[in-house]
Short mmCIF file of C-alpha atoms and ligand atoms in Angstrom, two decimals:
data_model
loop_
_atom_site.label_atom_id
_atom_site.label_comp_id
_atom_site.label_asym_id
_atom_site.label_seq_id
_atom_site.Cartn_x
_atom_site.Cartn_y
_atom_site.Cartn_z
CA UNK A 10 16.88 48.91 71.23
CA UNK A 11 16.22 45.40 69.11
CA UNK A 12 17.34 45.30 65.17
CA UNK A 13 13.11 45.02 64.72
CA UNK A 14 12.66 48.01 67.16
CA UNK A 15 15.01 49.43 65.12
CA UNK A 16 13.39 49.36 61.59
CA UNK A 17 10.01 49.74 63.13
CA UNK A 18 10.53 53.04 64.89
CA UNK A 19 12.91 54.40 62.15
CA UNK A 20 10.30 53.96 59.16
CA UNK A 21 7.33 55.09 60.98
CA UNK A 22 9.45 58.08 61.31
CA UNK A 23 10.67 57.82 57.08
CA UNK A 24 7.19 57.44 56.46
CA UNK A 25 6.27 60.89 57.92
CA UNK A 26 9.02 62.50 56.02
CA UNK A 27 7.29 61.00 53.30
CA UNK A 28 10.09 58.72 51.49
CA UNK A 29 9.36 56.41 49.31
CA UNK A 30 9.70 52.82 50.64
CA UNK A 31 10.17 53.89 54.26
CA UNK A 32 11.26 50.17 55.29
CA UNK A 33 13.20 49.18 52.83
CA UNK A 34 15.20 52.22 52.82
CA UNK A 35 16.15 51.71 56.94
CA UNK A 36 16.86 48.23 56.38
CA UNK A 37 19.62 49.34 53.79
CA UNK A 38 20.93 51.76 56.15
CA UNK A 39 20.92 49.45 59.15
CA UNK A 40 22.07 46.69 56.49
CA UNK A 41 24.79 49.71 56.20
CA UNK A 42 25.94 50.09 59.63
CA UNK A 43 25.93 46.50 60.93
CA UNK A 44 27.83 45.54 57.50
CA UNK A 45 25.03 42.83 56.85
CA UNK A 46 23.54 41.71 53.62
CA UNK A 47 20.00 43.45 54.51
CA UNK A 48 18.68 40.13 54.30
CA UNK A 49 20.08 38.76 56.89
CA UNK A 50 18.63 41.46 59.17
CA UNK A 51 15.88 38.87 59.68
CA UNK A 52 17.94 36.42 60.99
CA UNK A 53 18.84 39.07 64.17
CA UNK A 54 15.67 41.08 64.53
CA UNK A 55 16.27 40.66 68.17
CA UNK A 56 19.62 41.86 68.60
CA UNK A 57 20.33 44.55 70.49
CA UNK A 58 22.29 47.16 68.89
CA UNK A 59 25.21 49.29 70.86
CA UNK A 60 24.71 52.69 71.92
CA UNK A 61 27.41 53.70 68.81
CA UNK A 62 25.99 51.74 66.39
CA UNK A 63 22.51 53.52 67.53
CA UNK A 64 23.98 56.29 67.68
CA UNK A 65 25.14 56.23 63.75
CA UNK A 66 21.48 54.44 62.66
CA UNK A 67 20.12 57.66 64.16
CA UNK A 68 22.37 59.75 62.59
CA UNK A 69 21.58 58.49 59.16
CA UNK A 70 17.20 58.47 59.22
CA UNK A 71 17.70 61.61 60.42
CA UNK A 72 19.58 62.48 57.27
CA UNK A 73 17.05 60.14 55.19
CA UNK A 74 14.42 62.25 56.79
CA UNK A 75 15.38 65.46 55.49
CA UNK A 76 15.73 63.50 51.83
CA UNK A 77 19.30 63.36 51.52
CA UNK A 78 19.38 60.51 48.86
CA UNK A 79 19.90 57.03 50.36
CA UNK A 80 23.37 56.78 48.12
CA UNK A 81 24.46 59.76 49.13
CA UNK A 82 24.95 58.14 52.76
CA UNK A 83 25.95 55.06 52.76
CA UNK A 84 28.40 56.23 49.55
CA UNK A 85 27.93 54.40 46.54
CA UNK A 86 25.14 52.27 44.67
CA UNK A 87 24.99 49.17 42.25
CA UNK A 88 25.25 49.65 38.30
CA UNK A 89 25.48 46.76 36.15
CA UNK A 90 26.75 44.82 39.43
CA UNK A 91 29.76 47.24 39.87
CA UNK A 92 29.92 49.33 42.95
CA UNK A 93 30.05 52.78 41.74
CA UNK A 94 30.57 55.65 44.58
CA UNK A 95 28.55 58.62 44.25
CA UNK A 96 28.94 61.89 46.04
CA UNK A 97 26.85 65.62 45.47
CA UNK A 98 29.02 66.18 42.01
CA UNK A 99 26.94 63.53 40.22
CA UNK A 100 24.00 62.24 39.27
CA UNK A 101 23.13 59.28 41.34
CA UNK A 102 23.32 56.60 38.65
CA UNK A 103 19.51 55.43 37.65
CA UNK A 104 18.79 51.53 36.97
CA UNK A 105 17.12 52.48 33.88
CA UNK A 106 20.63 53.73 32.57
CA UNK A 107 21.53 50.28 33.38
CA UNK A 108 19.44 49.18 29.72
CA UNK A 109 21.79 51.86 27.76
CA UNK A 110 24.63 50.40 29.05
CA UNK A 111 23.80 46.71 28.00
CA UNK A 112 22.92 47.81 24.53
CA UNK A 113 25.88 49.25 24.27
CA UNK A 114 27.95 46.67 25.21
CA UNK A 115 26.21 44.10 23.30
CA UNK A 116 26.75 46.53 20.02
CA UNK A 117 30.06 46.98 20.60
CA UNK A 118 30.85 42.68 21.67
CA UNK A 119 28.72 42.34 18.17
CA UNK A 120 31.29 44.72 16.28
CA UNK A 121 34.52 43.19 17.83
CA UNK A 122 33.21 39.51 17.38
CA UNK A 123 32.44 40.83 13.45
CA UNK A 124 36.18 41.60 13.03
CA UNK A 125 39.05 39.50 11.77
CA UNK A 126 42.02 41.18 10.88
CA UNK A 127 40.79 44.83 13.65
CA UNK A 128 43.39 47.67 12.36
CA UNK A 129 42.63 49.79 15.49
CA UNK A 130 40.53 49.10 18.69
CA UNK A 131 36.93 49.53 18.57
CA UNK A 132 36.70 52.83 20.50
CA UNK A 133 33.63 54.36 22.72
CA UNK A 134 32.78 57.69 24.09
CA UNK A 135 30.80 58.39 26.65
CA UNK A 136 29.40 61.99 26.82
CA UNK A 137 28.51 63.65 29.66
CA UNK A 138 29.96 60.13 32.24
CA UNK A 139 29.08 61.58 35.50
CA UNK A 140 30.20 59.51 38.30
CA UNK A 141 31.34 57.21 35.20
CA UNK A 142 29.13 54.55 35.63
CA UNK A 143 28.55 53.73 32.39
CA UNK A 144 32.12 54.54 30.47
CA UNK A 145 32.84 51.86 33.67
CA UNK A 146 30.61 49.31 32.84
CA UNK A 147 31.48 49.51 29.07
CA UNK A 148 35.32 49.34 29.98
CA UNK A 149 34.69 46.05 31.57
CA UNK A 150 32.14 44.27 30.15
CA UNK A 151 34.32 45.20 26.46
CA UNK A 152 37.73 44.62 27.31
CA UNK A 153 38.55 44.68 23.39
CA UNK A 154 37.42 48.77 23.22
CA UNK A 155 39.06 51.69 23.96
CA UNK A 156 36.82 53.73 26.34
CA UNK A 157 36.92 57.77 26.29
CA UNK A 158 34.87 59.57 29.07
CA UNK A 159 34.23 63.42 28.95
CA UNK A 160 32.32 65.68 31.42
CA UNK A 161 32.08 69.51 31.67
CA UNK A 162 32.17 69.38 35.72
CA UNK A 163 35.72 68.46 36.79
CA UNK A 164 34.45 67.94 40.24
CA UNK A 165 32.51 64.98 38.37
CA UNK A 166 35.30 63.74 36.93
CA UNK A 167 37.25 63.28 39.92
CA UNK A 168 34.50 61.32 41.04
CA UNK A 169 34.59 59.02 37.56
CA UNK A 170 38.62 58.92 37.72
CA UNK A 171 38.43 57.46 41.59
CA UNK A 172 35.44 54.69 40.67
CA UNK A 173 37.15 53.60 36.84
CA UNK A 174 40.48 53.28 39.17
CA UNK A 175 39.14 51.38 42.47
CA UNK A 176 37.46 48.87 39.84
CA UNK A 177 40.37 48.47 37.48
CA UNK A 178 38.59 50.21 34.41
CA UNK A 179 40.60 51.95 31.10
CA UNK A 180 39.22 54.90 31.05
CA UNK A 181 40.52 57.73 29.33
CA UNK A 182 38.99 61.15 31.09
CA UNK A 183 38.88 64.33 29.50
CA UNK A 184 37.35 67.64 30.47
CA UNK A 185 35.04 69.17 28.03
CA UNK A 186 32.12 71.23 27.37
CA UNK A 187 30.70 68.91 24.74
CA UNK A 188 32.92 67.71 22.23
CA UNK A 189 35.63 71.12 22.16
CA UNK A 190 38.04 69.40 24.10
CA UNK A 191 38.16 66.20 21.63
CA UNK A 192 40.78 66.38 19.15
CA UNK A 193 38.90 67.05 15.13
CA UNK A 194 39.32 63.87 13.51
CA UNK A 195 38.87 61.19 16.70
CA UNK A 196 36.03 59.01 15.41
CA UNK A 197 34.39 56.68 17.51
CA UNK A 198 32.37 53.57 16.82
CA UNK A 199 29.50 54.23 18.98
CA UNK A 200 28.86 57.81 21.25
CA UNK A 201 26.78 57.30 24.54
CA UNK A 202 25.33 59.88 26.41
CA UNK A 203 22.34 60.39 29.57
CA UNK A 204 22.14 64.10 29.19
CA UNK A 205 20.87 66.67 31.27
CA UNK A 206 17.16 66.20 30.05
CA UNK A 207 14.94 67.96 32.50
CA UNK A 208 13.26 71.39 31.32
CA UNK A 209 14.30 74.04 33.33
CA UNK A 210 11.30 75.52 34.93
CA UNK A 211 10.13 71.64 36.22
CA UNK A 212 13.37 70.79 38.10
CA UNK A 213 11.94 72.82 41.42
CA UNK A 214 9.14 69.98 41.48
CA UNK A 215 10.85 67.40 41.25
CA UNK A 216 11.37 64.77 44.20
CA UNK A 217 13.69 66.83 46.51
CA UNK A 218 16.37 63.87 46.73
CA UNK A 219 16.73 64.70 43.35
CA UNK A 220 16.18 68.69 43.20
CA UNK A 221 18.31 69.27 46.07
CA UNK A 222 20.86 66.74 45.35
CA UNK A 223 21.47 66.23 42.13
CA UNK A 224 24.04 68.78 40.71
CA UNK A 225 21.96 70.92 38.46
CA UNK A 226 24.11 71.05 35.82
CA UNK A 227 23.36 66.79 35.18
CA UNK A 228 19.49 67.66 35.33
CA UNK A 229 19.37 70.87 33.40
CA UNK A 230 18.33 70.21 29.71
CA UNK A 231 17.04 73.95 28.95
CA UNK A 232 13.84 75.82 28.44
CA UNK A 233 12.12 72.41 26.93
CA UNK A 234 14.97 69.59 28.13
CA UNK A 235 16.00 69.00 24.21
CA UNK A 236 19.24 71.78 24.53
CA UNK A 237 21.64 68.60 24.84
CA UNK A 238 19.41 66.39 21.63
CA UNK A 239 20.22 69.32 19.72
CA UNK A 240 23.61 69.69 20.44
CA UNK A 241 24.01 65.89 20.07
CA UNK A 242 22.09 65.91 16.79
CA UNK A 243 24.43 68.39 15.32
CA UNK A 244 27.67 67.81 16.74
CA UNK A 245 27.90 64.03 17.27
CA UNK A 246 28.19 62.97 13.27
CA UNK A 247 31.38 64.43 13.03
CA UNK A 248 32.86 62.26 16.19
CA UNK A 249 31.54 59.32 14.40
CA UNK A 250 31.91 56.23 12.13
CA UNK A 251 30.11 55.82 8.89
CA UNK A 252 28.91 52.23 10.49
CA UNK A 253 29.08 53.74 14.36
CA UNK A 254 25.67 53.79 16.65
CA UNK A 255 24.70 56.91 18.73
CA UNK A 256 23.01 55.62 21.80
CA UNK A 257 20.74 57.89 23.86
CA UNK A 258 18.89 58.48 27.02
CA UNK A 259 15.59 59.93 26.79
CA UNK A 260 13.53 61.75 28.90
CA UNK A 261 9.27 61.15 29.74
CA UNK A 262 8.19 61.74 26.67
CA UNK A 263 11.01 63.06 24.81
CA UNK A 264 11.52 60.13 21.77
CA UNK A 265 9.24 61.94 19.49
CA UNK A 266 11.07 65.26 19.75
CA UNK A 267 14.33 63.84 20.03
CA UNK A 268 13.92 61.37 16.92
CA UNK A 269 12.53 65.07 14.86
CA UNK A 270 15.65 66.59 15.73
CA UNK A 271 17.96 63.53 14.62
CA UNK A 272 16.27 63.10 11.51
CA UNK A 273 16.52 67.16 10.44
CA UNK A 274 19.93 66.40 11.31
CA UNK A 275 20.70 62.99 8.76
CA UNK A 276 20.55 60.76 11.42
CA UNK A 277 18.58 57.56 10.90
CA UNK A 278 17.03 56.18 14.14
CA UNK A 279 16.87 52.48 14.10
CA UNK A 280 15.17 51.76 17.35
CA UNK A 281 13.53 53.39 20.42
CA UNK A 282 13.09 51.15 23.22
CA UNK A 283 11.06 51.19 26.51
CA UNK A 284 12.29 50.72 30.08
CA UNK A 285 10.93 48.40 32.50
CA UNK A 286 8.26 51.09 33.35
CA UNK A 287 7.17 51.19 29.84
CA UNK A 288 8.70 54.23 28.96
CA UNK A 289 10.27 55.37 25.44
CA UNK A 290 13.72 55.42 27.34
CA UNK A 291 16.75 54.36 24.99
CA UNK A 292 16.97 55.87 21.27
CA UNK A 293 19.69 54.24 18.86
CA UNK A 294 20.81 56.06 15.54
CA UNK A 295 23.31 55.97 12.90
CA UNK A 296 24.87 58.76 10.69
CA UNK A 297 22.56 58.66 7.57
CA UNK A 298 24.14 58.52 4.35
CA UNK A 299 26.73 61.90 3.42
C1 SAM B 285 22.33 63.12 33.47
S1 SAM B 285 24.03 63.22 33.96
C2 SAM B 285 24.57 61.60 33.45
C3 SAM B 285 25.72 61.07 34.25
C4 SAM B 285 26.05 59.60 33.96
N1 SAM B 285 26.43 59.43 32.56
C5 SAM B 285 24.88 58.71 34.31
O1 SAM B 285 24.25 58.18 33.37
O2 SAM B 285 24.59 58.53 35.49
C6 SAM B 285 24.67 64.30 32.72
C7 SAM B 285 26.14 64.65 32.84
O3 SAM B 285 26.44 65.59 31.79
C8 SAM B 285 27.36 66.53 32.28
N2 SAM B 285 27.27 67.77 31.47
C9 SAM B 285 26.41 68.79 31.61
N3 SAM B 285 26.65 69.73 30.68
C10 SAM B 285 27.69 69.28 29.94
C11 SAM B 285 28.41 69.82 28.84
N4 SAM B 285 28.10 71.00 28.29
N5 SAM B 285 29.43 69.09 28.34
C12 SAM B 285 29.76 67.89 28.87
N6 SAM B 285 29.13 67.34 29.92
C13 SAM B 285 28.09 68.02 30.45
C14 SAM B 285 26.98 66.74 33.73
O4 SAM B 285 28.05 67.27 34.46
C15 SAM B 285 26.56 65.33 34.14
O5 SAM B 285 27.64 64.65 34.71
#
């Protein structure tokens, strides 16, 4: 069978299954197997494929077919450019987390280009990193910070510990539920966190390359998805500079509730910003005055 045979055939038979983007998707996996930029596909539409390398294509729709998540098999996916690998312990990293992580960086390059004489390292923490995408991409896009990672899954960690290694990223990992684990006293200049946001009771409908693949625990944000805002919006202060930024994820619809609960809290939120869908996605606060 031809490359074009290929990718015909194979995303008739995506389309059935009813994934998104049927072609796209097989051209990444056949992009996958043939180790081609998926571009280039075009250039050998007509060439035949061994029975092995058939073999594995078939292997893989067949897995695409029954929803397993695109990144789940071919490994890994792109985050601010880096490769991160991905596995079931964590959440496939989304590209609208992609706008956290440049606001972050750019607060924290704006702090450490703001400082003369620094008496300590500017110093991030990233709560709740997942597959440590974004404690990652802060570690190297902010050489000048010290970067501090903590998860409650240490299956998730692992994952985090293996990408912040294979990309030469300072990362220090810690397992925690919340902030217990961190020492009293540690004060960052700027807490990060994509919580679990999803209510309970809707997780079941969601897409099932995200129900069934996802680990709960990085979906799960309680009866009304606000458990982790409320946790943040009480806990984070005291992990915090007087002139640090907490930087958030939000969920569809969630800035309203989430800025309430801040401000009962003395937080003072500076800015909620939409994603490239439009979408109240990114909420920024500081500590309001003790
Ligand atoms: C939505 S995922 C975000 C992962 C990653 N930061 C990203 O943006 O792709 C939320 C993460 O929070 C972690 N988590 C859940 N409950 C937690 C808790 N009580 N304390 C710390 N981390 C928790 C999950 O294990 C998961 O890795």
């Amino acid at each position: 069978m031809t490359v074009l045979e290929t990718i015909q055939r194979s995303a008739e038979f995506l389309a059935k299954k009813g994934v998104d983007s049927p072609r796209l998707q097989v051209e990444s996996l056949l992009a996958h197997v043939l180790r081609l930029p998926r571009l280039n596909l075009y250039l050998n539409f007509e060439r035949e494929l061994t029975s092995a390398e058939l073999e594995i294509v078939r292997g893989f729709v067949k897995r695409r077919g029954a929803r397993e998540p695109l990144q789940h098999i071919v490994g890994s996916t792109s985050f601010c450019g880096f490769e991160i690998a991905v596995d079931p312990n964590v959440l496939i990293p989304r590209p609208e987390t992609e706008l956290l992580a440049e606001r972050a960086w750019s607060f924290l390059n704006f702090l450490s280009t703001g400082r003369n004489q620094p008496t300590e390292p500017l110093a991030a923490l990233d709560f709740g990193t997942g597959s440590g995408c974004l404690a990652v991409a802060l570690a190297l896009k902010c050489a000048c910070a010290r970067i501090v990672a903590l998860d409650i899954s240490f299956a998730a960690l692992a994952v985090a510990r293996a990408n912040a290694k294979r990309l030469h990223a300072t990362v220090e990992f810690l397992e925690s539920d919340g902030f217990d684990a961190l020492p009293s006293g540690e004060l960052f200049d700027l807490i990060v966190a994509n919580p679990p946001y999803i209510p309970s009771a809707e997780i079941a409908v969601l897409d099932p390359e995200v129900c069934k693949f996802d680990p709960r625990l990085a979906l799960d944000g309680g009866a009304d998805g606000l458990d982790f805002y409320r946790r943040l919006a009480r806990e984070a202060a005291g992990f915090l500079k007087p002139t640090g930024r907490l930087m958030l994820e939000l969920g569809d619809e969630q800035a309203a509730s989430a800025s309430d609960l801040l401000d009962a809290h003395n937080w003072v939120v500076e800015a909620v910003e939409r994603d490239y869908a439009g979408r109240e996605r990114i909420l920024v606060a500081a500590p309001g005055a003790a």
